[in-house]
Amino acid sequence: MEEIENILENKLVRPTAMRMLVYQYFMGQDAAVSLTHVENAFDKADRTTLYRTLKVFEEKGVVHQIDDGTGTKKYALCEPGCNCELEQDLHLHFHCARCNETVCLTEHKIPHINLPEGFVAEDANVVLKGLCDKCSEK
Amino acid sequence: MEEIENILENKLVRPTAMRMLVYQYFMGQDAAVSLTHVENAFDKADRTTLYRTLKVFEEKGVVHQIDDGTGTKKYALCEPGCNCELEQDLHLHFHCARCNETVCLTEHKIPHINLPEGFVAEDANVVLKGLCDKCSEK
DNA sequence: AATAGCCATGCAACGGAAGTGCATTTATTT
DNA sequence: AAATAAATGCACTTCCGTTGCATGGCTATT
């Protein structure tokens, strides 16, 4: 818990009790989580607070947002040293059509893409869809 | 207009007046359009009808859906011969942060990606974000 | 230690977009 | 022309994201 406090402070996020708990929750997840997920995990806390917590986390580079095509935004912890830079930090995501989970493929960075003249890319969202390792076994 | 009728019939979509008009509208666009866009273009038609038109178009491979991260689903005409197959038909998309338009980069197919053991990809959504050619000039 | 001010939290409400059930109209088939 | 099927229109719901405002707690400054 001390550790979490340090991480948040390093990211210039004031380590309130709530924020530390949310961070801890993120650490226990291996799939990306939505606001609703967090909400269910913290019955007592208000939706808005959690919403803003996620927003602050995203702005300060604690988590990154993933748009997996389900219509619900998901979030996952950034890797240590991540700066959310295209081609350096940004990685692929995988959404499983069966279990509906979205996971980070942190080993798979986004390959360089030659864009047409005039296009300047600064961010990217890459989601592959199909069956994940757990679901394809069955 | 005759041509549109043929295209729809080839895709096994019954060419009603409404559907042909919507298809025509799509042809006149160079950016991806949302349901709201179509709605505004056809004041007289009901939202639900347009909604279901887009749904049928998507199911029958007339258009493909793009999730550009704005929270609003967008649609664009499929290329001739498109089967919406990964690595053959699927291409990149670009969302401009300034003009808020999303365009297809049909020349840029999705590169092959080696997934971890057990993952089976069947679909993909790739969106690059930044400034488009029109907006980066200024 | 008291006070002022800032930031986080909680409550209520709004708005956009997607989606569904059912009635009605239009088209197709026999 | 009747029977069937498909498309359209209307009303309503739900989900998610978001914002405004009031309250509470921590910090800093004196």
mmCIF file of C-alpha atoms (C1' of nucleotides) in Angstrom:
data_model
loop_
_atom_site.group_PDB
_atom_site.id
_atom_site.type_symbol
_atom_site.label_atom_id
_atom_site.label_comp_id
_atom_site.label_asym_id
_atom_site.label_seq_id
_atom_site.Cartn_x
_atom_site.Cartn_y
_atom_site.Cartn_z
ATOM 1 C CA MET A 1 0.000 0.000 0.000
ATOM 2 C CA GLU A 2 2.960 2.246 0.695
ATOM 3 C CA GLU A 3 4.175 1.296 -2.730
ATOM 4 C CA ILE A 4 0.935 2.366 -4.369
ATOM 5 C CA GLU A 5 1.192 5.690 -2.608
ATOM 6 C CA ASN A 6 4.619 6.229 -4.108
ATOM 7 C CA ILE A 7 3.497 5.256 -7.585
ATOM 8 C CA LEU A 8 0.633 7.716 -7.511
ATOM 9 C CA GLU A 9 2.787 10.503 -6.142
ATOM 10 C CA ASN A 10 5.340 9.906 -8.868
ATOM 11 C CA LYS A 11 2.571 10.333 -11.402
ATOM 12 C CA LEU A 12 1.489 13.540 -9.697
ATOM 13 C CA VAL A 13 -1.761 12.077 -8.467
ATOM 14 C CA ARG A 14 -2.681 12.826 -4.902
ATOM 15 C CA PRO A 15 -2.894 9.475 -3.164
ATOM 16 C CA THR A 16 -6.268 9.564 -1.473
ATOM 17 C CA ALA A 17 -7.642 6.449 0.186
ATOM 18 C CA MET A 18 -10.126 5.940 -2.626
ATOM 19 C CA ARG A 19 -7.537 6.294 -5.358
ATOM 20 C CA MET A 20 -5.199 3.859 -3.717
ATOM 21 C CA LEU A 21 -7.970 1.309 -3.407
ATOM 22 C CA VAL A 22 -8.876 1.724 -7.053
ATOM 23 C CA TYR A 23 -5.249 1.331 -8.025
ATOM 24 C CA GLN A 24 -5.060 -1.806 -5.937
ATOM 25 C CA TYR A 25 -8.148 -3.104 -7.691
ATOM 26 C CA PHE A 26 -6.511 -2.526 -11.050
ATOM 27 C CA MET A 27 -3.468 -4.507 -9.953
ATOM 28 C CA GLY A 28 -5.650 -7.506 -9.233
ATOM 29 C CA GLN A 29 -7.141 -7.556 -12.709
ATOM 30 C CA ASP A 30 -5.646 -9.209 -15.741
ATOM 31 C CA ALA A 31 -8.286 -7.878 -18.102
ATOM 32 C CA ALA A 32 -9.212 -4.280 -18.839
ATOM 33 C CA VAL A 33 -11.995 -2.903 -16.673
ATOM 34 C CA SER A 34 -14.873 -0.525 -17.292
ATOM 35 C CA LEU A 35 -16.317 2.103 -15.009
ATOM 36 C CA THR A 36 -19.156 -0.289 -14.259
ATOM 37 C CA HIS A 37 -16.679 -2.948 -13.201
ATOM 38 C CA VAL A 38 -15.059 -0.589 -10.750
ATOM 39 C CA GLU A 39 -18.461 0.543 -9.594
ATOM 40 C CA ASN A 40 -19.461 -3.008 -8.757
ATOM 41 C CA ALA A 41 -16.231 -3.559 -6.913
ATOM 42 C CA PHE A 42 -16.833 -0.520 -4.727
ATOM 43 C CA ASP A 43 -20.463 -0.453 -3.760
ATOM 44 C CA LYS A 44 -20.010 2.243 -1.200
ATOM 45 C CA ALA A 45 -18.260 4.733 -3.414
ATOM 46 C CA ASP A 46 -20.126 7.034 -5.728
ATOM 47 C CA ARG A 47 -20.101 6.478 -9.462
ATOM 48 C CA THR A 48 -18.976 10.012 -10.129
ATOM 49 C CA THR A 49 -16.015 9.735 -7.833
ATOM 50 C CA LEU A 50 -14.898 6.561 -9.543
ATOM 51 C CA TYR A 51 -15.537 8.150 -12.908
ATOM 52 C CA ARG A 52 -13.337 11.070 -12.020
ATOM 53 C CA THR A 53 -10.740 8.806 -10.521
ATOM 54 C CA LEU A 54 -10.437 6.996 -13.823
ATOM 55 C CA LYS A 55 -10.287 10.305 -15.627
ATOM 56 C CA VAL A 56 -7.487 11.591 -13.441
ATOM 57 C CA PHE A 57 -5.661 8.279 -13.749
ATOM 58 C CA GLU A 58 -5.868 8.531 -17.498
ATOM 59 C CA GLU A 59 -4.789 12.156 -17.679
ATOM 60 C CA LYS A 60 -1.825 11.538 -15.442
ATOM 61 C CA GLY A 61 -0.722 8.415 -17.292
ATOM 62 C CA VAL A 62 -1.585 5.902 -14.584
ATOM 63 C CA VAL A 63 -3.924 3.987 -16.875
ATOM 64 C CA HIS A 64 -4.689 4.006 -20.571
ATOM 65 C CA GLN A 65 -8.073 3.847 -22.192
ATOM 66 C CA ILE A 66 -9.127 1.114 -24.580
ATOM 67 C CA ASP A 67 -12.016 1.223 -26.953
ATOM 68 C CA ASP A 68 -12.797 -2.410 -27.608
ATOM 69 C CA GLY A 69 -15.877 -1.837 -29.724
ATOM 70 C CA THR A 70 -18.377 -2.951 -27.101
ATOM 71 C CA GLY A 71 -19.466 0.617 -26.568
ATOM 72 C CA THR A 72 -18.019 0.646 -23.087
ATOM 73 C CA LYS A 73 -14.687 2.255 -22.388
ATOM 74 C CA LYS A 74 -12.156 0.089 -20.649
ATOM 75 C CA TYR A 75 -9.051 0.959 -18.696
ATOM 76 C CA ALA A 76 -5.857 -0.844 -17.832
ATOM 77 C CA LEU A 77 -2.722 0.048 -15.886
ATOM 78 C CA CYS A 78 0.118 1.494 -17.866
ATOM 79 C CA GLU A 79 3.382 -0.404 -17.889
ATOM 80 C CA PRO A 80 6.252 0.961 -15.812
ATOM 81 C CA GLY A 81 7.976 3.695 -17.792
ATOM 82 C CA CYS A 82 5.057 4.051 -20.132
ATOM 83 C CA ASN A 83 4.488 7.453 -21.605
ATOM 84 C CA CYS A 84 1.628 6.463 -23.853
ATOM 85 C CA GLU A 85 3.744 7.325 -26.879
ATOM 86 C CA LEU A 86 2.809 5.892 -30.241
ATOM 87 C CA GLU A 87 5.213 3.208 -31.442
ATOM 88 C CA GLN A 88 6.990 3.140 -28.117
ATOM 89 C CA ASP A 89 4.406 2.372 -25.516
ATOM 90 C CA LEU A 90 1.139 1.721 -27.280
ATOM 91 C CA HIS A 91 0.322 -1.925 -27.695
ATOM 92 C CA LEU A 92 -2.351 -4.119 -29.169
ATOM 93 C CA HIS A 93 -5.497 -5.231 -27.414
ATOM 94 C CA PHE A 94 -7.558 -8.322 -27.815
ATOM 95 C CA HIS A 95 -11.279 -8.587 -27.260
ATOM 96 C CA CYS A 96 -12.744 -12.039 -26.853
ATOM 97 C CA ALA A 97 -16.146 -12.479 -28.444
ATOM 98 C CA ARG A 98 -17.038 -15.281 -26.077
ATOM 99 C CA CYS A 99 -15.975 -14.222 -22.590
ATOM 100 C CA ASN A 100 -16.216 -10.562 -23.528
ATOM 101 C CA GLU A 101 -12.923 -9.751 -21.855
ATOM 102 C CA THR A 102 -10.383 -7.341 -23.236
ATOM 103 C CA VAL A 103 -6.723 -7.886 -22.516
ATOM 104 C CA CYS A 104 -3.548 -5.958 -23.206
ATOM 105 C CA LEU A 105 -0.980 -7.581 -25.438
ATOM 106 C CA THR A 106 1.801 -5.484 -24.010
ATOM 107 C CA GLU A 107 4.465 -7.391 -25.891
ATOM 108 C CA HIS A 108 2.910 -6.390 -29.168
ATOM 109 C CA LYS A 109 3.696 -2.774 -29.857
ATOM 110 C CA ILE A 110 1.993 -0.988 -32.689
ATOM 111 C CA PRO A 111 4.062 -1.349 -35.849
ATOM 112 C CA HIS A 112 5.136 1.705 -37.763
ATOM 113 C CA ILE A 113 2.672 2.752 -40.412
ATOM 114 C CA ASN A 114 3.416 5.011 -43.345
ATOM 115 C CA LEU A 115 0.520 7.394 -43.586
ATOM 116 C CA PRO A 116 -0.464 9.376 -46.655
ATOM 117 C CA GLU A 117 0.973 12.879 -47.073
ATOM 118 C CA GLY A 118 -0.373 15.304 -44.517
ATOM 119 C CA PHE A 119 -1.597 12.847 -41.925
ATOM 120 C CA VAL A 120 0.015 13.145 -38.523
ATOM 121 C CA ALA A 121 -0.713 10.359 -36.042
ATOM 122 C CA GLU A 122 -0.308 10.907 -32.341
ATOM 123 C CA ASP A 123 -2.402 8.189 -30.848
ATOM 124 C CA ALA A 124 -3.836 4.847 -31.832
ATOM 125 C CA ASN A 125 -6.376 2.277 -30.783
ATOM 126 C CA VAL A 126 -5.837 -1.236 -32.049
ATOM 127 C CA VAL A 127 -8.153 -4.043 -31.076
ATOM 128 C CA LEU A 128 -8.130 -7.542 -32.495
ATOM 129 C CA LYS A 129 -11.256 -9.583 -31.981
ATOM 130 C CA GLY A 130 -11.859 -13.289 -31.846
ATOM 131 C CA LEU A 131 -11.336 -15.994 -29.268
ATOM 132 C CA CYS A 132 -8.850 -15.632 -26.463
ATOM 133 C CA ASP A 133 -6.575 -18.388 -25.245
ATOM 134 C CA LYS A 134 -8.962 -19.498 -22.531
ATOM 135 C CA CYS A 135 -12.002 -19.632 -24.777
ATOM 136 C CA SER A 136 -10.458 -21.193 -27.869
ATOM 137 C CA GLU A 137 -9.580 -24.364 -25.931
ATOM 138 C CA LYS A 138 -13.163 -25.409 -25.507
ATOM 139 C CA MET B 1 -29.787 4.627 -59.374
ATOM 140 C CA GLU B 2 -30.213 1.441 -61.400
ATOM 141 C CA GLU B 3 -26.652 0.672 -60.497
ATOM 142 C CA ILE B 4 -27.334 1.021 -56.803
ATOM 143 C CA GLU B 5 -30.250 -1.356 -57.153
ATOM 144 C CA ASN B 6 -27.938 -3.950 -58.679
ATOM 145 C CA ILE B 7 -25.317 -3.511 -56.016
ATOM 146 C CA LEU B 8 -27.836 -4.037 -53.232
ATOM 147 C CA GLU B 9 -29.364 -7.053 -54.927
ATOM 148 C CA ASN B 10 -25.947 -8.599 -55.358
ATOM 149 C CA LYS B 11 -25.418 -8.195 -51.648
ATOM 150 C CA LEU B 12 -28.801 -9.835 -50.996
ATOM 151 C CA VAL B 13 -30.329 -6.655 -49.672
ATOM 152 C CA ARG B 14 -33.790 -5.844 -50.928
ATOM 153 C CA PRO B 15 -33.481 -2.522 -52.705
ATOM 154 C CA THR B 16 -36.218 -0.414 -51.193
ATOM 155 C CA ALA B 17 -36.442 3.289 -51.990
ATOM 156 C CA MET B 18 -35.137 4.184 -48.570
ATOM 157 C CA ARG B 19 -32.181 1.863 -48.771
ATOM 158 C CA MET B 20 -31.184 3.094 -52.181
ATOM 159 C CA LEU B 21 -31.283 6.672 -50.980
ATOM 160 C CA VAL B 22 -29.145 5.808 -47.992
ATOM 161 C CA TYR B 23 -26.677 4.027 -50.233
ATOM 162 C CA GLN B 24 -26.562 7.051 -52.479
ATOM 163 C CA TYR B 25 -25.902 9.216 -49.464
ATOM 164 C CA PHE B 26 -22.984 6.999 -48.515
ATOM 165 C CA MET B 27 -21.513 7.361 -51.992
ATOM 166 C CA GLY B 28 -21.471 11.113 -51.610
ATOM 167 C CA GLN B 29 -19.436 10.984 -48.406
ATOM 168 C CA ASP B 30 -15.700 10.756 -48.155
ATOM 169 C CA ALA B 31 -15.704 10.351 -44.389
ATOM 170 C CA ALA B 32 -17.383 7.701 -42.295
ATOM 171 C CA VAL B 33 -20.878 8.596 -41.123
ATOM 172 C CA SER B 34 -22.825 7.966 -37.949
ATOM 173 C CA LEU B 35 -26.487 7.165 -37.537
ATOM 174 C CA THR B 36 -27.017 10.775 -36.493
ATOM 175 C CA HIS B 37 -25.423 11.969 -39.707
ATOM 176 C CA VAL B 38 -27.797 9.863 -41.755
ATOM 177 C CA GLU B 39 -30.663 10.997 -39.589
ATOM 178 C CA ASN B 40 -29.920 14.633 -40.310
ATOM 179 C CA ALA B 41 -29.659 13.930 -44.007
ATOM 180 C CA PHE B 42 -33.102 12.336 -44.026
ATOM 181 C CA ASP B 43 -35.390 14.386 -41.866
ATOM 182 C CA LYS B 44 -38.488 12.639 -43.021
ATOM 183 C CA ALA B 45 -37.376 9.098 -42.327
ATOM 184 C CA ASP B 46 -37.624 7.544 -38.916
ATOM 185 C CA ARG B 47 -34.527 6.990 -36.855
ATOM 186 C CA THR B 48 -35.338 3.353 -36.307
ATOM 187 C CA THR B 49 -35.656 2.697 -39.998
ATOM 188 C CA LEU B 50 -32.285 4.262 -40.651
ATOM 189 C CA TYR B 51 -30.837 2.409 -37.701
ATOM 190 C CA ARG B 52 -32.045 -0.885 -39.100
ATOM 191 C CA THR B 53 -30.937 0.043 -42.575
ATOM 192 C CA LEU B 54 -27.401 0.494 -41.310
ATOM 193 C CA LYS B 55 -27.675 -2.759 -39.425
ATOM 194 C CA VAL B 56 -28.789 -4.665 -42.511
ATOM 195 C CA PHE B 57 -26.097 -2.983 -44.591
ATOM 196 C CA GLU B 58 -23.504 -4.082 -42.106
ATOM 197 C CA GLU B 59 -24.760 -7.654 -41.822
ATOM 198 C CA LYS B 60 -24.879 -8.044 -45.580
ATOM 199 C CA GLY B 61 -21.434 -6.564 -46.128
ATOM 200 C CA VAL B 62 -22.549 -3.354 -47.792
ATOM 201 C CA VAL B 63 -20.838 -1.212 -45.190
ATOM 202 C CA HIS B 64 -18.394 -1.832 -42.369
ATOM 203 C CA GLN B 65 -18.516 -0.410 -38.911
ATOM 204 C CA ILE B 66 -15.772 1.709 -37.431
ATOM 205 C CA ASP B 67 -15.261 2.468 -33.797
ATOM 206 C CA ASP B 68 -13.246 5.656 -33.779
ATOM 207 C CA GLY B 69 -13.284 6.167 -30.046
ATOM 208 C CA THR B 70 -15.718 9.070 -30.053
ATOM 209 C CA GLY B 71 -18.418 6.877 -28.607
ATOM 210 C CA THR B 72 -20.438 7.056 -31.792
ATOM 211 C CA LYS B 73 -20.357 4.211 -34.259
ATOM 212 C CA LYS B 74 -19.489 5.165 -37.790
ATOM 213 C CA TYR B 75 -20.081 3.382 -41.064
ATOM 214 C CA ALA B 76 -18.454 3.463 -44.479
ATOM 215 C CA LEU B 77 -19.069 1.660 -47.751
ATOM 216 C CA CYS B 78 -17.130 -1.519 -48.311
ATOM 217 C CA GLU B 79 -14.773 -1.639 -51.263
ATOM 218 C CA PRO B 80 -15.839 -3.654 -54.296
ATOM 219 C CA GLY B 81 -15.030 -7.297 -53.682
ATOM 220 C CA CYS B 82 -14.671 -6.732 -49.969
ATOM 221 C CA ASN B 83 -15.517 -9.613 -47.741
ATOM 222 C CA CYS B 84 -14.515 -7.968 -44.480
ATOM 223 C CA GLU B 85 -11.818 -10.571 -44.034
ATOM 224 C CA LEU B 86 -8.948 -9.845 -41.704
ATOM 225 C CA GLU B 87 -5.645 -9.183 -43.515
ATOM 226 C CA GLN B 88 -7.381 -9.129 -46.866
ATOM 227 C CA ASP B 89 -10.030 -6.472 -46.702
ATOM 228 C CA LEU B 90 -9.733 -4.776 -43.355
ATOM 229 C CA HIS B 91 -7.911 -1.484 -43.490
ATOM 230 C CA LEU B 92 -6.824 1.272 -41.170
ATOM 231 C CA HIS B 93 -8.895 4.249 -40.175
ATOM 232 C CA PHE B 94 -7.879 7.720 -39.210
ATOM 233 C CA HIS B 95 -9.725 9.974 -36.825
ATOM 234 C CA CYS B 96 -8.882 13.660 -36.888
ATOM 235 C CA ALA B 97 -8.887 15.331 -33.489
ATOM 236 C CA ARG B 98 -9.597 18.708 -35.006
ATOM 237 C CA CYS B 99 -12.319 18.238 -37.627
ATOM 238 C CA ASN B 100 -13.592 15.133 -35.891
ATOM 239 C CA GLU B 101 -13.878 13.233 -39.162
ATOM 240 C CA THR B 102 -13.012 9.594 -39.580
ATOM 241 C CA VAL B 103 -11.729 8.373 -42.910
ATOM 242 C CA CYS B 104 -10.851 4.982 -44.356
ATOM 243 C CA LEU B 105 -7.274 4.407 -45.381
ATOM 244 C CA THR B 106 -8.261 1.645 -47.755
ATOM 245 C CA GLU B 107 -4.754 1.346 -49.160
ATOM 246 C CA HIS B 108 -3.444 0.447 -45.736
ATOM 247 C CA LYS B 109 -4.447 -3.094 -44.944
ATOM 248 C CA ILE B 110 -3.938 -4.459 -41.472
ATOM 249 C CA PRO B 111 -0.509 -6.054 -41.212
ATOM 250 C CA HIS B 112 -0.181 -9.627 -40.072
ATOM 251 C CA ILE B 113 0.285 -9.948 -36.342
ATOM 252 C CA ASN B 114 1.642 -12.979 -34.527
ATOM 253 C CA LEU B 115 -0.595 -13.503 -31.571
ATOM 254 C CA PRO B 116 0.282 -15.472 -28.449
ATOM 255 C CA GLU B 117 -0.577 -19.166 -28.349
ATOM 256 C CA GLY B 118 -4.317 -19.786 -28.233
ATOM 257 C CA PHE B 119 -5.508 -16.447 -29.520
ATOM 258 C CA VAL B 120 -7.548 -16.579 -32.717
ATOM 259 C CA ALA B 121 -8.301 -13.261 -34.411
ATOM 260 C CA GLU B 122 -11.187 -12.917 -36.786
ATOM 261 C CA ASP B 123 -11.804 -9.228 -36.834
ATOM 262 C CA ALA B 124 -9.986 -6.026 -36.049
ATOM 263 C CA ASN B 125 -10.541 -2.355 -35.441
ATOM 264 C CA VAL B 126 -7.590 -0.092 -36.029
ATOM 265 C CA VAL B 127 -7.860 3.635 -35.638
ATOM 266 C CA LEU B 128 -5.007 6.107 -35.749
ATOM 267 C CA LYS B 129 -5.658 9.514 -34.264
ATOM 268 C CA GLY B 130 -4.117 12.895 -34.882
ATOM 269 C CA LEU B 131 -4.452 15.527 -37.568
ATOM 270 C CA CYS B 132 -5.706 14.715 -41.034
ATOM 271 C CA ASP B 133 -4.270 16.132 -44.232
ATOM 272 C CA LYS B 134 -6.751 18.985 -44.363
ATOM 273 C CA CYS B 135 -6.264 20.037 -40.758
ATOM 274 C CA SER B 136 -2.494 19.706 -40.512
ATOM 275 C CA GLU B 137 -1.992 22.339 -43.214
ATOM 276 C CA LYS B 138 -3.246 25.157 -41.077
ATOM 277 C "C1'" DA C 1 -4.323 26.558 16.878
ATOM 278 C "C1'" DA C 2 -7.547 29.016 13.889
ATOM 279 C "C1'" DT C 3 -8.875 30.226 9.464
ATOM 280 C "C1'" DA C 4 -9.037 30.392 4.609
ATOM 281 C "C1'" DG C 5 -8.815 27.988 0.508
ATOM 282 C "C1'" DC C 6 -8.357 24.099 -2.364
ATOM 283 C "C1'" DC C 7 -9.302 19.609 -3.729
ATOM 284 C "C1'" DA C 8 -11.881 15.313 -3.422
ATOM 285 C "C1'" DT C 9 -16.246 13.325 -2.787
ATOM 286 C "C1'" DG C 10 -21.229 12.711 -3.085
ATOM 287 C "C1'" DC C 11 -25.857 13.651 -4.938
ATOM 288 C "C1'" DA C 12 -28.947 14.661 -8.578
ATOM 289 C "C1'" DA C 13 -29.914 15.283 -12.960
ATOM 290 C "C1'" DC C 14 -29.073 15.584 -18.066
ATOM 291 C "C1'" DG C 15 -28.111 14.013 -22.766
ATOM 292 C "C1'" DG C 16 -26.677 11.105 -26.485
ATOM 293 C "C1'" DA C 17 -26.738 6.893 -28.644
ATOM 294 C "C1'" DA C 18 -28.135 2.186 -29.094
ATOM 295 C "C1'" DG C 19 -31.644 -0.905 -28.937
ATOM 296 C "C1'" DT C 20 -36.566 -3.309 -28.526
ATOM 297 C "C1'" DG C 21 -41.718 -4.314 -28.860
ATOM 298 C "C1'" DC C 22 -45.562 -3.615 -31.266
ATOM 299 C "C1'" DA C 23 -48.660 -1.682 -34.691
ATOM 300 C "C1'" DT C 24 -49.041 -0.378 -39.476
ATOM 301 C "C1'" DT C 25 -47.985 -0.062 -44.077
ATOM 302 C "C1'" DT C 26 -45.871 -1.808 -48.315
ATOM 303 C "C1'" DA C 27 -44.295 -5.470 -51.185
ATOM 304 C "C1'" DT C 28 -44.336 -10.486 -52.756
ATOM 305 C "C1'" DT C 29 -46.220 -14.783 -53.654
ATOM 306 C "C1'" DT C 30 -49.804 -17.932 -54.648
ATOM 307 C "C1'" DA D 1 -57.564 -10.877 -54.475
ATOM 308 C "C1'" DA D 2 -55.960 -13.090 -50.411
ATOM 309 C "C1'" DA D 3 -52.336 -14.528 -47.629
ATOM 310 C "C1'" DT D 4 -47.806 -14.049 -46.244
ATOM 311 C "C1'" DA D 5 -43.609 -11.816 -45.383
ATOM 312 C "C1'" DA D 6 -40.826 -7.824 -45.047
ATOM 313 C "C1'" DA D 7 -40.066 -2.966 -44.180
ATOM 314 C "C1'" DT D 8 -41.310 1.176 -41.864
ATOM 315 C "C1'" DG D 9 -42.863 4.184 -38.073
ATOM 316 C "C1'" DC D 10 -43.890 5.314 -33.198
ATOM 317 C "C1'" DA D 11 -43.109 5.028 -28.354
ATOM 318 C "C1'" DC D 12 -40.435 3.806 -24.974
ATOM 319 C "C1'" DT D 13 -36.337 1.902 -22.418
ATOM 320 C "C1'" DT D 14 -31.677 1.312 -21.045
ATOM 321 C "C1'" DC D 15 -26.941 2.116 -20.673
ATOM 322 C "C1'" DC D 16 -23.095 4.981 -20.312
ATOM 323 C "C1'" DG D 17 -20.796 9.140 -20.000
ATOM 324 C "C1'" DT D 18 -20.886 13.616 -18.271
ATOM 325 C "C1'" DT D 19 -21.777 18.018 -15.677
ATOM 326 C "C1'" DG D 20 -23.377 21.408 -11.883
ATOM 327 C "C1'" DC D 21 -23.636 22.165 -7.435
ATOM 328 C "C1'" DA D 22 -23.330 21.303 -2.499
ATOM 329 C "C1'" DT D 23 -20.624 19.213 1.113
ATOM 330 C "C1'" DG D 24 -16.664 17.431 3.579
ATOM 331 C "C1'" DG D 25 -11.844 16.872 4.521
ATOM 332 C "C1'" DC D 26 -7.096 18.003 4.024
ATOM 333 C "C1'" DT D 27 -3.314 21.695 3.518
ATOM 334 C "C1'" DA D 28 -1.132 25.666 4.049
ATOM 335 C "C1'" DT D 29 -0.514 30.048 5.905
ATOM 336 C "C1'" DT D 30 -0.535 33.173 9.400
#
